[in-house]
Amino acid sequence: MINEAKNTEPEIQLPSGHMSLQHLEALLQTVPMEMTFVDETDHNRYFSRGNGSFPRSLAALDGDVYACHSAKSVPAVRRVIEALRSGEKDCVEYWIEKKGEPVLVRYLAVRNDAGEYLGTLECVQSMGFAREHFSNRENKGSD
């Protein structure tokens, strides 16, 4: 639900709070990972402007998620989405390496309070910071 804030900027009411569209967009862009939301009809509905691990085009919005993947990867994407849609899994993770850096790709089932599948959230996060963190801890001898 969108309400008008006192400053006339549209505001979104959520069960645990409210914020303007400007705040929501800034919040989503601040999360330290790239996010893509694919709805229950397998259409791209949102992506954050990330660091470019996986380049995304605005032209892909509202398009079929399978159309923006290579023919080679489409079967794997279908398997992931079907496992999430069916409830077989709630999360599927892949570790890859991009430009010499470890990257964690998570696919999460998005469900409503009744457990109905609403879509898939893809989260892509560079994990080089974790390697550096643990490497520094080992060098310092801390546990």
Short mmCIF file of N, CA, C and O in Angstrom, two decimals:
data_model
loop_
_atom_site.label_atom_id
_atom_site.label_comp_id
_atom_site.label_asym_id
_atom_site.label_seq_id
_atom_site.Cartn_x
_atom_site.Cartn_y
_atom_site.Cartn_z
N MET A 1 0.86 -1.17 0.00
CA MET A 1 0.00 0.00 0.00
C MET A 1 0.90 1.23 0.00
O MET A 1 1.88 1.30 0.70
N ILE A 2 0.56 2.21 -0.81
CA ILE A 2 1.31 3.45 -0.87
C ILE A 2 0.45 4.57 -0.31
O ILE A 2 -0.68 4.76 -0.72
N ASN A 3 0.97 5.29 0.66
CA ASN A 3 0.30 6.46 1.25
C ASN A 3 1.11 7.69 0.92
O ASN A 3 2.30 7.61 0.63
N GLU A 4 0.49 8.82 1.01
CA GLU A 4 1.21 10.07 0.82
C GLU A 4 1.83 10.49 2.15
O GLU A 4 1.16 10.55 3.17
N ALA A 5 3.13 10.72 2.14
CA ALA A 5 3.82 11.20 3.33
C ALA A 5 3.48 12.66 3.54
O ALA A 5 2.95 13.32 2.64
N LYS A 6 3.78 13.18 4.71
CA LYS A 6 3.50 14.58 5.02
C LYS A 6 4.15 15.53 4.03
O LYS A 6 3.64 16.59 3.75
N ASN A 7 5.29 15.12 3.47
CA ASN A 7 5.98 15.97 2.51
C ASN A 7 5.49 15.73 1.08
O ASN A 7 6.13 16.13 0.14
N THR A 8 4.39 15.04 0.91
CA THR A 8 3.72 14.69 -0.35
C THR A 8 4.50 13.70 -1.20
O THR A 8 4.09 13.40 -2.30
N GLU A 9 5.59 13.17 -0.69
CA GLU A 9 6.30 12.11 -1.41
C GLU A 9 5.58 10.79 -1.12
O GLU A 9 5.21 10.52 0.03
N PRO A 10 5.36 9.95 -2.13
CA PRO A 10 4.69 8.66 -1.87
C PRO A 10 5.44 7.87 -0.81
O PRO A 10 6.66 7.86 -0.76
N GLU A 11 4.67 7.22 0.06
CA GLU A 11 5.27 6.43 1.14
C GLU A 11 4.64 5.05 1.14
O GLU A 11 3.44 4.90 0.95
N ILE A 12 5.46 4.06 1.39
CA ILE A 12 5.01 2.67 1.42
C ILE A 12 4.81 2.27 2.88
O ILE A 12 5.70 2.45 3.70
N GLN A 13 3.61 1.73 3.18
CA GLN A 13 3.30 1.23 4.52
C GLN A 13 3.59 -0.26 4.54
O GLN A 13 3.08 -1.01 3.70
N LEU A 14 4.41 -0.70 5.49
CA LEU A 14 4.73 -2.11 5.68
C LEU A 14 4.29 -2.52 7.08
O LEU A 14 4.12 -1.65 7.94
N PRO A 15 4.13 -3.80 7.34
CA PRO A 15 3.71 -4.22 8.68
C PRO A 15 4.66 -3.76 9.78
O PRO A 15 4.23 -3.55 10.92
N SER A 16 5.93 -3.58 9.46
CA SER A 16 6.90 -3.22 10.50
C SER A 16 7.44 -1.80 10.35
O SER A 16 8.47 -1.47 10.92
N GLY A 17 6.77 -0.97 9.57
CA GLY A 17 7.22 0.41 9.42
C GLY A 17 6.75 1.01 8.12
O GLY A 17 5.88 0.48 7.44
N HIS A 18 7.33 2.13 7.78
CA HIS A 18 6.98 2.82 6.54
C HIS A 18 8.18 3.63 6.09
O HIS A 18 9.07 3.97 6.87
N MET A 19 8.22 3.90 4.79
CA MET A 19 9.30 4.71 4.23
C MET A 19 8.89 5.24 2.88
O MET A 19 7.98 4.71 2.24
N SER A 20 9.58 6.27 2.47
CA SER A 20 9.31 6.84 1.16
C SER A 20 9.93 5.95 0.08
O SER A 20 10.80 5.12 0.36
N LEU A 21 9.50 6.17 -1.14
CA LEU A 21 10.11 5.44 -2.26
C LEU A 21 11.59 5.78 -2.36
O LEU A 21 12.42 4.91 -2.66
N GLN A 22 11.95 7.02 -2.09
CA GLN A 22 13.35 7.42 -2.13
C GLN A 22 14.16 6.64 -1.08
O GLN A 22 15.25 6.15 -1.36
N HIS A 23 13.61 6.51 0.12
CA HIS A 23 14.28 5.75 1.17
C HIS A 23 14.41 4.28 0.78
O HIS A 23 15.47 3.68 0.98
N LEU A 24 13.35 3.71 0.23
CA LEU A 24 13.39 2.30 -0.16
C LEU A 24 14.45 2.06 -1.22
O LEU A 24 15.24 1.12 -1.12
N GLU A 25 14.48 2.90 -2.24
CA GLU A 25 15.48 2.74 -3.31
C GLU A 25 16.89 2.86 -2.74
O GLU A 25 17.77 2.06 -3.04
N ALA A 26 17.12 3.86 -1.88
CA ALA A 26 18.45 4.05 -1.29
C ALA A 26 18.82 2.85 -0.41
O ALA A 26 19.96 2.39 -0.43
N LEU A 27 17.86 2.34 0.35
CA LEU A 27 18.10 1.18 1.20
C LEU A 27 18.51 -0.03 0.34
O LEU A 27 19.50 -0.70 0.65
N LEU A 28 17.77 -0.28 -0.72
CA LEU A 28 18.07 -1.43 -1.58
C LEU A 28 19.44 -1.28 -2.24
O LEU A 28 20.16 -2.27 -2.43
N GLN A 29 19.82 -0.06 -2.59
CA GLN A 29 21.12 0.17 -3.21
C GLN A 29 22.25 0.09 -2.19
O GLN A 29 23.41 -0.08 -2.56
N THR A 30 21.95 0.20 -0.91
CA THR A 30 22.96 0.16 0.13
C THR A 30 23.31 -1.27 0.54
O THR A 30 24.41 -1.54 0.99
N VAL A 31 22.39 -2.19 0.36
CA VAL A 31 22.65 -3.59 0.69
C VAL A 31 23.88 -4.04 -0.10
O VAL A 31 23.92 -3.85 -1.32
N PRO A 32 24.89 -4.61 0.56
CA PRO A 32 26.17 -4.88 -0.11
C PRO A 32 26.16 -6.13 -0.99
O PRO A 32 27.00 -7.02 -0.86
N MET A 33 25.18 -6.20 -1.86
CA MET A 33 25.11 -7.29 -2.84
C MET A 33 24.17 -6.86 -3.96
O MET A 33 23.38 -5.95 -3.79
N GLU A 34 24.32 -7.52 -5.09
CA GLU A 34 23.39 -7.29 -6.19
C GLU A 34 22.17 -8.17 -5.97
O GLU A 34 22.29 -9.31 -5.58
N MET A 35 21.00 -7.60 -6.22
CA MET A 35 19.76 -8.36 -6.04
C MET A 35 18.90 -8.27 -7.30
O MET A 35 18.82 -7.20 -7.91
N THR A 36 18.30 -9.39 -7.63
CA THR A 36 17.35 -9.45 -8.73
C THR A 36 16.11 -10.18 -8.24
O THR A 36 16.24 -11.23 -7.60
N PHE A 37 14.94 -9.64 -8.53
CA PHE A 37 13.69 -10.31 -8.17
C PHE A 37 12.99 -10.75 -9.44
O PHE A 37 12.74 -9.95 -10.34
N VAL A 38 12.67 -12.05 -9.49
CA VAL A 38 11.92 -12.66 -10.59
C VAL A 38 10.60 -13.12 -10.00
O VAL A 38 10.58 -13.86 -9.02
N ASP A 39 9.48 -12.66 -10.58
CA ASP A 39 8.18 -12.98 -9.99
C ASP A 39 7.72 -14.40 -10.28
O ASP A 39 8.43 -15.17 -10.94
N GLU A 40 6.54 -14.74 -9.79
CA GLU A 40 6.00 -16.10 -9.92
C GLU A 40 5.71 -16.50 -11.36
O GLU A 40 5.53 -17.68 -11.65
N THR A 41 5.68 -15.54 -12.29
CA THR A 41 5.48 -15.86 -13.71
C THR A 41 6.81 -15.91 -14.46
O THR A 41 6.81 -15.93 -15.69
N ASP A 42 7.91 -15.90 -13.72
CA ASP A 42 9.27 -15.97 -14.26
C ASP A 42 9.66 -14.74 -15.08
O ASP A 42 10.40 -14.83 -16.05
N HIS A 43 9.16 -13.59 -14.64
CA HIS A 43 9.51 -12.33 -15.29
C HIS A 43 10.38 -11.48 -14.36
O HIS A 43 10.13 -11.42 -13.15
N ASN A 44 11.39 -10.86 -14.94
CA ASN A 44 12.28 -9.96 -14.19
C ASN A 44 11.48 -8.74 -13.77
O ASN A 44 10.91 -8.05 -14.61
N ARG A 45 11.45 -8.46 -12.47
CA ARG A 45 10.69 -7.31 -11.96
C ARG A 45 11.56 -6.23 -11.36
O ARG A 45 11.17 -5.08 -11.31
N TYR A 46 12.75 -6.61 -10.87
CA TYR A 46 13.61 -5.61 -10.21
C TYR A 46 15.04 -6.11 -10.20
O TYR A 46 15.28 -7.32 -10.07
N PHE A 47 15.97 -5.21 -10.33
CA PHE A 47 17.36 -5.51 -10.00
C PHE A 47 18.02 -4.26 -9.46
O PHE A 47 17.68 -3.15 -9.84
N SER A 48 18.93 -4.47 -8.52
CA SER A 48 19.67 -3.35 -7.96
C SER A 48 20.84 -3.05 -8.89
O SER A 48 21.28 -3.90 -9.65
N ARG A 49 21.31 -1.85 -8.79
CA ARG A 49 22.48 -1.45 -9.58
C ARG A 49 23.70 -1.84 -8.77
O ARG A 49 24.07 -1.17 -7.83
N GLY A 50 24.28 -2.97 -9.10
CA GLY A 50 25.39 -3.50 -8.32
C GLY A 50 26.73 -3.14 -8.92
O GLY A 50 26.86 -2.21 -9.71
N ASN A 51 27.74 -3.93 -8.52
CA ASN A 51 29.09 -3.66 -8.98
C ASN A 51 29.40 -4.31 -10.31
O ASN A 51 30.52 -4.28 -10.77
N GLY A 52 28.41 -4.94 -10.91
CA GLY A 52 28.58 -5.48 -12.25
C GLY A 52 29.06 -6.91 -12.32
O GLY A 52 29.58 -7.31 -13.35
N SER A 53 28.89 -7.70 -11.26
CA SER A 53 29.27 -9.11 -11.34
C SER A 53 28.52 -9.77 -12.50
O SER A 53 29.09 -10.56 -13.24
N PHE A 54 27.25 -9.42 -12.62
CA PHE A 54 26.43 -9.90 -13.72
C PHE A 54 25.75 -8.68 -14.34
O PHE A 54 24.76 -8.19 -13.78
N PRO A 55 26.25 -8.19 -15.44
CA PRO A 55 25.64 -7.00 -16.05
C PRO A 55 24.17 -7.23 -16.36
O PRO A 55 23.78 -8.30 -16.82
N ARG A 56 23.35 -6.24 -16.05
CA ARG A 56 21.91 -6.32 -16.29
C ARG A 56 21.49 -5.11 -17.10
O ARG A 56 21.95 -4.00 -16.86
N SER A 57 20.57 -5.33 -18.00
CA SER A 57 20.07 -4.27 -18.85
C SER A 57 18.64 -3.92 -18.43
O SER A 57 17.84 -4.81 -18.15
N LEU A 58 18.32 -2.63 -18.43
CA LEU A 58 16.94 -2.22 -18.14
C LEU A 58 15.97 -2.85 -19.12
O LEU A 58 14.79 -3.05 -18.80
N ALA A 59 16.44 -3.20 -20.30
CA ALA A 59 15.58 -3.84 -21.30
C ALA A 59 15.08 -5.20 -20.83
O ALA A 59 14.06 -5.70 -21.33
N ALA A 60 15.77 -5.81 -19.86
CA ALA A 60 15.36 -7.13 -19.36
C ALA A 60 14.18 -7.04 -18.41
O ALA A 60 13.50 -8.05 -18.16
N LEU A 61 13.91 -5.85 -17.87
CA LEU A 61 12.79 -5.71 -16.93
C LEU A 61 11.48 -6.05 -17.61
O LEU A 61 11.22 -5.67 -18.75
N ASP A 62 10.66 -6.79 -16.91
CA ASP A 62 9.37 -7.29 -17.36
C ASP A 62 9.49 -8.38 -18.41
O ASP A 62 8.48 -8.89 -18.89
N GLY A 63 10.71 -8.76 -18.75
CA GLY A 63 10.92 -9.84 -19.71
C GLY A 63 11.10 -11.18 -19.02
O GLY A 63 11.31 -11.27 -17.81
N ASP A 64 11.01 -12.23 -19.80
CA ASP A 64 11.18 -13.60 -19.32
C ASP A 64 12.60 -13.78 -18.81
O ASP A 64 13.56 -13.44 -19.49
N VAL A 65 12.74 -14.33 -17.61
CA VAL A 65 14.06 -14.51 -17.00
C VAL A 65 14.95 -15.40 -17.85
O VAL A 65 16.17 -15.22 -17.89
N TYR A 66 14.38 -16.35 -18.57
CA TYR A 66 15.19 -17.28 -19.35
C TYR A 66 15.78 -16.62 -20.60
O TYR A 66 16.80 -17.06 -21.10
N ALA A 67 15.16 -15.55 -21.05
CA ALA A 67 15.64 -14.85 -22.24
C ALA A 67 16.95 -14.11 -21.99
O ALA A 67 17.67 -13.80 -22.94
N CYS A 68 17.29 -13.85 -20.72
CA CYS A 68 18.53 -13.11 -20.45
C CYS A 68 19.65 -14.04 -19.98
O CYS A 68 20.63 -13.59 -19.40
N HIS A 69 19.49 -15.33 -20.23
CA HIS A 69 20.54 -16.31 -19.91
C HIS A 69 20.96 -17.02 -21.18
O HIS A 69 20.18 -17.13 -22.13
N SER A 70 22.18 -17.50 -21.18
CA SER A 70 22.66 -18.24 -22.35
C SER A 70 21.88 -19.55 -22.46
O SER A 70 21.39 -20.08 -21.46
N ALA A 71 21.79 -20.06 -23.68
CA ALA A 71 21.06 -21.31 -23.92
C ALA A 71 21.65 -22.44 -23.07
O ALA A 71 20.92 -23.30 -22.57
N LYS A 72 22.95 -22.39 -22.84
CA LYS A 72 23.63 -23.42 -22.04
C LYS A 72 23.18 -23.38 -20.57
O LYS A 72 23.07 -24.42 -19.93
N SER A 73 22.91 -22.18 -20.03
CA SER A 73 22.56 -22.08 -18.61
C SER A 73 21.07 -22.15 -18.33
O SER A 73 20.67 -22.33 -17.17
N VAL A 74 20.21 -22.04 -19.35
CA VAL A 74 18.76 -22.04 -19.14
C VAL A 74 18.28 -23.29 -18.40
O VAL A 74 17.48 -23.18 -17.46
N PRO A 75 18.72 -24.50 -18.74
CA PRO A 75 18.24 -25.68 -17.99
C PRO A 75 18.56 -25.59 -16.50
O PRO A 75 17.72 -25.95 -15.66
N ALA A 76 19.74 -25.10 -16.14
CA ALA A 76 20.11 -24.97 -14.72
C ALA A 76 19.23 -23.92 -14.04
O ALA A 76 18.78 -24.13 -12.91
N VAL A 77 18.97 -22.81 -14.71
CA VAL A 77 18.12 -21.76 -14.15
C VAL A 77 16.71 -22.31 -13.94
O VAL A 77 16.11 -22.08 -12.88
N ARG A 78 16.21 -23.06 -14.89
CA ARG A 78 14.87 -23.67 -14.75
C ARG A 78 14.82 -24.62 -13.56
O ARG A 78 13.86 -24.61 -12.79
N ARG A 79 15.87 -25.43 -13.38
CA ARG A 79 15.90 -26.37 -12.25
C ARG A 79 15.88 -25.63 -10.92
O ARG A 79 15.17 -26.02 -9.99
N VAL A 80 16.66 -24.57 -10.83
CA VAL A 80 16.70 -23.79 -9.59
C VAL A 80 15.34 -23.20 -9.28
O VAL A 80 14.81 -23.34 -8.18
N ILE A 81 14.75 -22.53 -10.27
CA ILE A 81 13.45 -21.88 -10.04
C ILE A 81 12.38 -22.90 -9.71
O ILE A 81 11.56 -22.69 -8.82
N GLU A 82 12.38 -24.03 -10.38
CA GLU A 82 11.37 -25.06 -10.10
C GLU A 82 11.55 -25.66 -8.70
O GLU A 82 10.56 -25.95 -8.02
N ALA A 83 12.79 -25.83 -8.26
CA ALA A 83 13.04 -26.35 -6.91
C ALA A 83 12.53 -25.37 -5.86
O ALA A 83 11.98 -25.78 -4.83
N LEU A 84 12.66 -24.08 -6.13
CA LEU A 84 12.16 -23.07 -5.20
C LEU A 84 10.64 -22.98 -5.27
O LEU A 84 9.96 -22.93 -4.25
N ARG A 85 10.10 -22.97 -6.49
CA ARG A 85 8.64 -22.86 -6.68
C ARG A 85 7.92 -24.04 -6.02
O ARG A 85 6.91 -23.85 -5.35
N SER A 86 8.44 -25.24 -6.19
CA SER A 86 7.78 -26.45 -5.68
C SER A 86 7.88 -26.60 -4.17
O SER A 86 7.15 -27.40 -3.58
N GLY A 87 8.80 -25.87 -3.56
CA GLY A 87 9.02 -26.02 -2.13
C GLY A 87 10.06 -27.07 -1.81
O GLY A 87 10.38 -27.30 -0.64
N GLU A 88 10.60 -27.72 -2.83
CA GLU A 88 11.68 -28.69 -2.61
C GLU A 88 12.84 -28.03 -1.88
O GLU A 88 13.48 -28.63 -1.04
N LYS A 89 13.11 -26.77 -2.23
CA LYS A 89 14.18 -26.00 -1.59
C LYS A 89 13.70 -24.59 -1.32
O LYS A 89 12.81 -24.08 -2.00
N ASP A 90 14.29 -23.97 -0.33
CA ASP A 90 14.04 -22.55 -0.05
C ASP A 90 15.22 -21.70 -0.47
O ASP A 90 15.10 -20.48 -0.61
N CYS A 91 16.38 -22.34 -0.64
CA CYS A 91 17.60 -21.62 -1.00
C CYS A 91 18.50 -22.54 -1.82
O CYS A 91 18.63 -23.73 -1.48
N VAL A 92 19.09 -22.00 -2.86
CA VAL A 92 20.09 -22.72 -3.66
C VAL A 92 21.29 -21.79 -3.76
O VAL A 92 21.15 -20.62 -4.09
N GLU A 93 22.48 -22.32 -3.43
CA GLU A 93 23.69 -21.51 -3.44
C GLU A 93 24.71 -22.06 -4.42
O GLU A 93 24.85 -23.28 -4.57
N TYR A 94 25.41 -21.14 -5.05
CA TYR A 94 26.53 -21.47 -5.94
C TYR A 94 27.70 -20.57 -5.58
O TYR A 94 27.52 -19.37 -5.35
N TRP A 95 28.87 -21.15 -5.52
CA TRP A 95 30.10 -20.38 -5.37
C TRP A 95 30.78 -20.36 -6.73
O TRP A 95 30.92 -21.41 -7.37
N ILE A 96 31.15 -19.17 -7.18
CA ILE A 96 31.86 -19.04 -8.45
C ILE A 96 33.04 -18.11 -8.24
O ILE A 96 33.18 -17.49 -7.18
N GLU A 97 33.88 -18.02 -9.24
CA GLU A 97 34.98 -17.06 -9.20
C GLU A 97 34.81 -16.11 -10.38
O GLU A 97 34.61 -16.54 -11.51
N LYS A 98 34.84 -14.82 -10.09
CA LYS A 98 34.74 -13.77 -11.12
C LYS A 98 35.93 -12.84 -10.94
O LYS A 98 36.12 -12.29 -9.85
N LYS A 99 36.69 -12.68 -11.98
CA LYS A 99 37.85 -11.78 -11.95
C LYS A 99 38.77 -12.09 -10.77
O LYS A 99 39.26 -11.19 -10.09
N GLY A 100 38.95 -13.36 -10.48
CA GLY A 100 39.85 -13.78 -9.42
C GLY A 100 39.29 -13.65 -8.01
O GLY A 100 39.98 -13.92 -7.04
N GLU A 101 38.04 -13.24 -7.88
CA GLU A 101 37.41 -13.06 -6.57
C GLU A 101 36.32 -14.11 -6.35
O GLU A 101 35.56 -14.40 -7.27
N PRO A 102 36.21 -14.64 -5.12
CA PRO A 102 35.11 -15.56 -4.83
C PRO A 102 33.79 -14.79 -4.77
O PRO A 102 33.73 -13.69 -4.22
N VAL A 103 32.77 -15.38 -5.36
CA VAL A 103 31.44 -14.76 -5.39
C VAL A 103 30.42 -15.81 -4.97
O VAL A 103 30.44 -16.94 -5.45
N LEU A 104 29.53 -15.41 -4.06
CA LEU A 104 28.44 -16.28 -3.61
C LEU A 104 27.17 -15.82 -4.31
O LEU A 104 26.80 -14.65 -4.25
N VAL A 105 26.52 -16.76 -5.00
CA VAL A 105 25.23 -16.50 -5.65
C VAL A 105 24.19 -17.33 -4.92
O VAL A 105 24.31 -18.55 -4.84
N ARG A 106 23.19 -16.64 -4.36
CA ARG A 106 22.11 -17.31 -3.63
C ARG A 106 20.80 -17.04 -4.34
O ARG A 106 20.49 -15.90 -4.68
N TYR A 107 20.02 -18.10 -4.49
CA TYR A 107 18.66 -18.00 -5.00
C TYR A 107 17.74 -18.35 -3.84
O TYR A 107 17.87 -19.44 -3.26
N LEU A 108 16.83 -17.44 -3.51
CA LEU A 108 15.94 -17.63 -2.37
C LEU A 108 14.49 -17.61 -2.82
O LEU A 108 14.09 -16.73 -3.60
N ALA A 109 13.70 -18.55 -2.32
CA ALA A 109 12.27 -18.54 -2.60
C ALA A 109 11.64 -17.39 -1.82
O ALA A 109 11.90 -17.23 -0.64
N VAL A 110 10.84 -16.60 -2.49
CA VAL A 110 10.08 -15.53 -1.85
C VAL A 110 8.66 -16.04 -1.72
O VAL A 110 8.03 -16.39 -2.72
N ARG A 111 8.17 -16.11 -0.48
CA ARG A 111 6.83 -16.64 -0.22
C ARG A 111 6.05 -15.67 0.65
O ARG A 111 6.63 -14.92 1.44
N ASN A 112 4.73 -15.71 0.51
CA ASN A 112 3.89 -14.88 1.38
C ASN A 112 3.68 -15.61 2.71
O ASN A 112 4.21 -16.70 2.93
N ASP A 113 2.91 -15.00 3.60
CA ASP A 113 2.67 -15.58 4.92
C ASP A 113 2.00 -16.95 4.85
O ASP A 113 2.15 -17.77 5.76
N ALA A 114 1.29 -17.21 3.78
CA ALA A 114 0.62 -18.51 3.62
C ALA A 114 1.55 -19.54 2.98
O ALA A 114 1.15 -20.68 2.76
N GLY A 115 2.79 -19.15 2.67
CA GLY A 115 3.75 -20.07 2.07
C GLY A 115 3.65 -20.18 0.57
O GLY A 115 4.34 -21.01 -0.04
N GLU A 116 2.82 -19.35 -0.06
CA GLU A 116 2.67 -19.40 -1.51
C GLU A 116 3.87 -18.72 -2.18
O GLU A 116 4.31 -17.65 -1.76
N TYR A 117 4.36 -19.35 -3.23
CA TYR A 117 5.52 -18.86 -3.96
C TYR A 117 5.17 -17.57 -4.70
O TYR A 117 4.20 -17.52 -5.46
N LEU A 118 5.95 -16.52 -4.45
CA LEU A 118 5.77 -15.23 -5.12
C LEU A 118 6.87 -14.92 -6.12
O LEU A 118 6.75 -14.02 -6.93
N GLY A 119 7.98 -15.66 -6.01
CA GLY A 119 9.08 -15.43 -6.92
C GLY A 119 10.41 -15.87 -6.34
O GLY A 119 10.47 -16.54 -5.29
N THR A 120 11.45 -15.49 -7.02
CA THR A 120 12.82 -15.84 -6.65
C THR A 120 13.64 -14.58 -6.49
O THR A 120 13.58 -13.68 -7.34
N LEU A 121 14.41 -14.53 -5.41
CA LEU A 121 15.35 -13.44 -5.19
C LEU A 121 16.74 -14.00 -5.42
O LEU A 121 17.14 -14.98 -4.78
N GLU A 122 17.47 -13.39 -6.35
CA GLU A 122 18.86 -13.75 -6.60
C GLU A 122 19.73 -12.71 -5.91
O GLU A 122 19.55 -11.51 -6.11
N CYS A 123 20.66 -13.17 -5.08
CA CYS A 123 21.60 -12.29 -4.37
C CYS A 123 23.01 -12.68 -4.79
O CYS A 123 23.39 -13.85 -4.67
N VAL A 124 23.76 -11.71 -5.27
CA VAL A 124 25.13 -11.95 -5.72
C VAL A 124 26.04 -11.09 -4.86
O VAL A 124 25.90 -9.87 -4.82
N GLN A 125 26.98 -11.75 -4.17
CA GLN A 125 27.86 -11.02 -3.25
C GLN A 125 29.31 -11.44 -3.45
O GLN A 125 29.63 -12.63 -3.36
N SER A 126 30.16 -10.47 -3.69
CA SER A 126 31.59 -10.72 -3.73
C SER A 126 32.04 -11.07 -2.33
O SER A 126 31.68 -10.40 -1.36
N MET A 127 32.81 -12.14 -2.18
CA MET A 127 33.20 -12.61 -0.86
C MET A 127 34.69 -12.45 -0.58
O MET A 127 35.20 -13.00 0.40
N GLY A 128 35.38 -11.68 -1.39
CA GLY A 128 36.80 -11.45 -1.16
C GLY A 128 37.08 -10.89 0.21
O GLY A 128 38.11 -11.21 0.82
N PHE A 129 36.18 -10.08 0.74
CA PHE A 129 36.37 -9.49 2.07
C PHE A 129 36.48 -10.57 3.14
O PHE A 129 37.22 -10.44 4.11
N ALA A 130 35.76 -11.67 2.97
CA ALA A 130 35.79 -12.75 3.97
C ALA A 130 37.14 -13.44 3.93
O ALA A 130 37.73 -13.73 4.99
N ARG A 131 37.65 -13.68 2.75
CA ARG A 131 38.97 -14.31 2.63
C ARG A 131 40.02 -13.42 3.29
O ARG A 131 40.85 -13.90 4.06
N GLU A 132 39.95 -12.12 3.03
CA GLU A 132 40.89 -11.18 3.63
C GLU A 132 40.73 -11.16 5.15
O GLU A 132 41.73 -11.15 5.88
N HIS A 133 39.50 -11.19 5.63
CA HIS A 133 39.24 -11.17 7.07
C HIS A 133 39.89 -12.38 7.75
O HIS A 133 40.61 -12.24 8.74
N PHE A 134 39.62 -13.57 7.22
CA PHE A 134 40.14 -14.77 7.85
C PHE A 134 41.64 -14.90 7.66
O PHE A 134 42.34 -15.40 8.54
N SER A 135 42.15 -14.41 6.56
CA SER A 135 43.60 -14.41 6.34
C SER A 135 44.27 -13.52 7.37
O SER A 135 45.29 -13.88 7.96
N ASN A 136 43.69 -12.34 7.62
CA ASN A 136 44.24 -11.43 8.62
C ASN A 136 44.18 -12.02 10.01
O ASN A 136 45.10 -11.86 10.81
N ARG A 137 43.11 -12.74 10.33
CA ARG A 137 42.97 -13.37 11.65
C ARG A 137 44.02 -14.45 11.84
O ARG A 137 44.60 -14.58 12.91
N GLU A 138 44.28 -15.23 10.79
CA GLU A 138 45.29 -16.28 10.88
C GLU A 138 46.67 -15.68 11.09
O GLU A 138 47.46 -16.19 11.87
N ASN A 139 46.94 -14.57 10.42
CA ASN A 139 48.24 -13.91 10.56
C ASN A 139 48.43 -13.33 11.95
O ASN A 139 49.55 -13.25 12.44
N LYS A 140 47.33 -12.93 12.59
CA LYS A 140 47.41 -12.36 13.93
C LYS A 140 47.31 -13.43 15.01
O LYS A 140 47.49 -13.17 16.19
N GLY A 141 46.95 -14.67 14.60
CA GLY A 141 46.85 -15.75 15.56
C GLY A 141 45.61 -15.71 16.43
O GLY A 141 45.56 -16.34 17.47
N SER A 142 44.58 -14.96 16.02
CA SER A 142 43.36 -14.88 16.83
C SER A 142 42.40 -16.00 16.43
O SER A 142 42.50 -16.59 15.38
N ASP A 143 41.44 -16.29 17.31
CA ASP A 143 40.50 -17.37 17.03
C ASP A 143 39.14 -16.88 16.74
O ASP A 143 38.68 -15.92 16.60
#
